Short mmCIF file of C-alpha atoms and ligand atoms in Angstrom, two decimals:
data_model
loop_
_atom_site.label_atom_id
_atom_site.label_comp_id
_atom_site.label_asym_id
_atom_site.label_seq_id
_atom_site.Cartn_x
_atom_site.Cartn_y
_atom_site.Cartn_z
CA UNK N 1 111.67 -16.39 -14.22
CA UNK N 2 114.22 -19.13 -13.46
CA UNK N 3 117.96 -18.70 -13.82
CA UNK N 4 119.93 -21.24 -15.79
CA UNK N 5 120.10 -24.61 -14.08
CA UNK N 6 120.63 -28.24 -15.02
CA UNK N 7 116.95 -28.85 -15.72
CA UNK N 8 116.84 -25.98 -18.22
CA UNK N 9 119.99 -27.27 -19.89
CA UNK N 10 118.32 -30.69 -20.21
CA UNK N 11 115.15 -29.13 -21.66
CA UNK N 12 117.12 -27.12 -24.18
CA UNK N 13 118.41 -30.35 -25.70
CA UNK N 14 114.90 -31.82 -25.86
CA UNK N 15 112.60 -28.99 -26.90
CA UNK N 16 113.05 -25.19 -26.93
CA UNK N 17 109.37 -24.68 -26.22
CA UNK N 18 109.54 -26.89 -23.14
CA UNK N 19 112.57 -24.86 -22.07
CA UNK N 20 110.61 -21.60 -22.32
CA UNK N 21 107.55 -23.01 -20.50
CA UNK N 22 109.72 -24.37 -17.72
CA UNK N 23 111.80 -21.21 -17.37
CA UNK N 24 108.58 -19.19 -17.08
CA UNK N 25 107.44 -21.54 -14.33
CA UNK N 26 104.35 -22.80 -16.10
CA UNK N 27 103.36 -25.89 -14.16
CA UNK N 28 103.04 -29.04 -16.29
CA UNK N 29 100.27 -31.58 -15.79
CA UNK N 30 101.22 -33.13 -12.43
CA UNK N 31 98.99 -36.15 -13.14
CA UNK N 32 100.93 -36.98 -16.27
CA UNK N 33 101.75 -40.67 -15.96
CA UNK N 34 105.24 -40.18 -17.39
CA UNK N 35 106.03 -37.63 -14.68
CA UNK N 36 104.81 -40.16 -12.15
CA UNK N 37 106.94 -42.85 -13.74
CA UNK N 38 109.94 -40.49 -13.60
CA UNK N 39 109.36 -39.86 -9.89
CA UNK N 40 108.99 -43.59 -9.26
CA UNK N 41 112.21 -44.40 -11.12
CA UNK N 42 114.08 -41.66 -9.24
CA UNK N 43 112.79 -42.85 -5.89
CA UNK N 44 113.04 -46.59 -6.40
CA UNK N 45 116.03 -47.13 -8.68
CA UNK N 46 119.53 -47.27 -7.24
CA UNK N 47 118.05 -47.51 -3.79
CA UNK N 48 121.43 -48.45 -2.29
CA UNK N 49 123.19 -45.31 -3.36
CA UNK N 50 123.07 -41.88 -1.73
CA UNK N 51 120.74 -39.67 -3.71
CA UNK N 52 119.58 -36.14 -4.23
CA UNK N 53 122.50 -33.83 -3.50
CA UNK N 54 122.19 -30.07 -3.59
CA UNK N 55 125.37 -28.23 -4.48
CA UNK N 56 124.65 -24.55 -5.09
CA UNK N 57 121.64 -24.59 -7.41
CA UNK N 58 122.50 -28.06 -8.69
CA UNK N 59 120.34 -30.98 -7.66
CA UNK N 60 122.39 -34.05 -8.46
CA UNK N 61 120.60 -37.42 -8.36
CA UNK N 62 123.52 -39.59 -7.26
CA UNK N 63 127.00 -38.89 -5.86
CA UNK N 64 129.45 -41.69 -5.16
CA UNK N 65 133.17 -42.23 -4.82
CA UNK N 66 134.74 -43.93 -7.84
CA UNK N 67 138.26 -45.46 -7.94
CA UNK N 68 139.90 -42.13 -8.75
CA UNK N 69 137.20 -39.50 -8.93
CA UNK N 70 133.85 -38.63 -7.52
CA UNK N 71 131.11 -39.89 -9.83
CA UNK N 72 127.83 -38.05 -10.21
CA UNK N 73 124.79 -39.71 -11.75
CA UNK N 74 121.71 -38.42 -13.52
CA UNK N 75 118.73 -40.78 -13.79
CA UNK N 76 116.68 -40.68 -16.98
CA UNK N 77 113.51 -42.54 -17.90
CA UNK N 78 114.59 -43.66 -21.36
CA UNK N 79 117.15 -43.25 -24.14
CA UNK N 80 114.95 -40.50 -25.58
CA UNK N 81 116.54 -38.24 -22.96
CA UNK N 82 120.07 -39.57 -23.40
CA UNK N 83 121.58 -36.46 -25.04
CA UNK N 84 119.84 -34.09 -22.63
CA UNK N 85 121.12 -36.21 -19.72
CA UNK N 86 124.67 -36.09 -21.08
CA UNK N 87 124.53 -32.30 -21.47
CA UNK N 88 122.90 -31.79 -18.07
CA UNK N 89 125.63 -33.85 -16.40
CA UNK N 90 128.32 -32.08 -18.41
CA UNK N 91 126.93 -28.78 -17.12
CA UNK N 92 127.19 -30.10 -13.55
CA UNK N 93 130.74 -31.33 -14.19
CA UNK N 94 131.69 -27.92 -15.56
CA UNK N 95 130.16 -26.15 -12.55
CA UNK N 96 131.76 -28.57 -10.07
CA UNK N 97 135.13 -27.78 -11.58
CA UNK N 98 134.49 -24.12 -10.62
CA UNK N 99 134.26 -25.39 -7.02
CA UNK N 100 137.57 -27.19 -7.52
CA UNK N 101 135.89 -30.61 -7.72
CA UNK N 102 137.04 -32.91 -10.51
CA UNK N 103 134.33 -35.48 -11.13
CA UNK N 104 133.05 -37.84 -13.79
CA UNK N 105 129.47 -38.51 -14.70
CA UNK N 106 127.12 -41.36 -15.54
CA UNK N 107 123.73 -41.08 -17.18
CA UNK N 108 121.69 -43.94 -15.76
CA UNK N 109 118.66 -45.39 -17.50
CA UNK N 110 117.50 -48.09 -15.07
CA UNK N 111 114.58 -49.26 -17.21
CA UNK N 112 117.01 -50.10 -20.02
CA UNK N 113 119.87 -51.13 -17.71
CA UNK N 114 122.02 -48.51 -19.40
CA UNK N 115 124.93 -46.55 -17.95
CA UNK N 116 126.55 -43.89 -20.14
CA UNK N 117 129.88 -42.48 -18.92
CA UNK N 118 130.25 -38.70 -19.27
CA UNK N 119 133.43 -36.64 -19.09
CA UNK N 120 133.78 -32.93 -19.70
CA UNK N 121 136.03 -31.91 -22.57
CA UNK N 122 136.66 -28.78 -24.61
CA UNK N 123 134.16 -29.67 -27.30
CA UNK N 124 131.32 -30.29 -24.85
CA UNK N 125 132.24 -27.20 -22.88
CA UNK N 126 132.07 -25.10 -26.07
CA UNK N 127 128.67 -26.61 -26.84
CA UNK N 128 127.44 -25.79 -23.35
CA UNK N 129 128.62 -22.19 -23.53
CA UNK N 130 126.76 -21.75 -26.84
CA UNK N 131 123.68 -23.44 -25.36
CA UNK N 132 123.68 -21.11 -22.34
CA UNK N 133 123.79 -18.04 -24.64
CA UNK N 134 120.95 -19.46 -26.70
CA UNK N 135 118.91 -20.37 -23.60
CA UNK N 136 119.17 -16.80 -22.33
CA UNK N 137 117.90 -15.51 -25.68
CA UNK N 138 115.00 -17.98 -25.83
CA UNK N 139 113.76 -17.35 -22.31
CA UNK N 140 113.99 -13.58 -22.69
CA UNK N 141 111.38 -13.76 -25.48
CA UNK N 142 107.84 -12.79 -24.42
CA UNK N 143 106.29 -15.88 -26.06
CA UNK N 144 107.42 -19.49 -26.31
CA UNK N 145 108.63 -20.94 -29.62
CA UNK N 146 105.84 -22.59 -31.62
CA UNK N 147 105.29 -26.28 -30.88
CA UNK N 148 106.85 -28.76 -33.25
CA UNK N 149 105.94 -32.43 -33.15
CA UNK N 150 108.92 -34.44 -31.98
CA UNK N 151 109.26 -37.96 -30.62
CA UNK N 152 109.26 -36.57 -27.09
CA UNK N 153 105.79 -34.91 -27.34
CA UNK N 154 103.72 -37.98 -26.49
CA UNK N 155 105.52 -38.34 -23.18
CA UNK N 156 105.76 -34.65 -22.38
CA UNK N 157 103.92 -33.22 -19.38
CA UNK N 158 103.38 -29.99 -21.36
CA UNK N 159 101.49 -31.63 -24.21
CA UNK N 160 98.22 -30.00 -23.07
CA UNK N 161 99.90 -26.61 -23.58
CA UNK N 162 100.89 -27.54 -27.10
CA UNK N 163 98.36 -29.90 -28.61
CA UNK N 164 95.08 -29.62 -26.67
S1 SF4 X 201 104.59 -31.33 -26.15
FE1 SF4 X 201 106.26 -31.37 -27.65
S2 SF4 X 201 106.40 -29.28 -28.44
FE2 SF4 X 201 105.23 -29.20 -26.53
S3 SF4 X 201 106.72 -28.74 -24.95
FE3 SF4 X 201 106.49 -30.94 -25.00
S4 SF4 X 201 108.07 -31.68 -26.39
FE4 SF4 X 201 107.85 -29.48 -26.74
#
C-alpha cells in the first residue's frame, strides 16, 4: 500500500474511492484518453521551464525562481481539479517548509490559460492535517468506499472499476 503523497492528497479532494483504489495500487485504464491528454499536457505545456523535480517523495511538476521565493507549479488538465491541485501544492509547500524551504505555489491549467497562486496558511494547514488523518482511515479499510456519481467520473481512469 502507498504512503501518503501529493497524488493521494489530490485524489482525496476529488473522490475518496479513487483515493482508496490508488493507494491500493490498482492500475487504472492506461488507454484512458484523459490520462493520455494529461500526459500530453504535462509533457508539452510550459516547455521552457524546468520540470519534474523529485524532492523526497514529492514529484513537483515545475520549480522556478520567483522575485522573492521559489515557485513550484502543479499542472492540471482542467478547473475540475482546481481544488485538488491547490491542496496538493499546499501539501508540497508544507513539506518543503520542513526542509527549511519557503516557497509559493501556482496551479497551472494550460488548456484554460489559468494560473492560480497558492500560499500556505494556518487554515489550509489545518485542513491538510485533518485530510491526512482521514486519508489514513480510508486507506486502512479493507474495501473502497462505494462509488458516487460526481462530475469527475466521466473523465476518471477508474470508471471501469466503478460503473462497468
Ligand atoms: S469513476 Fe467516479 S466514483 Fe469511480 S473512482 Fe472515478 S471519480 Fe470516483
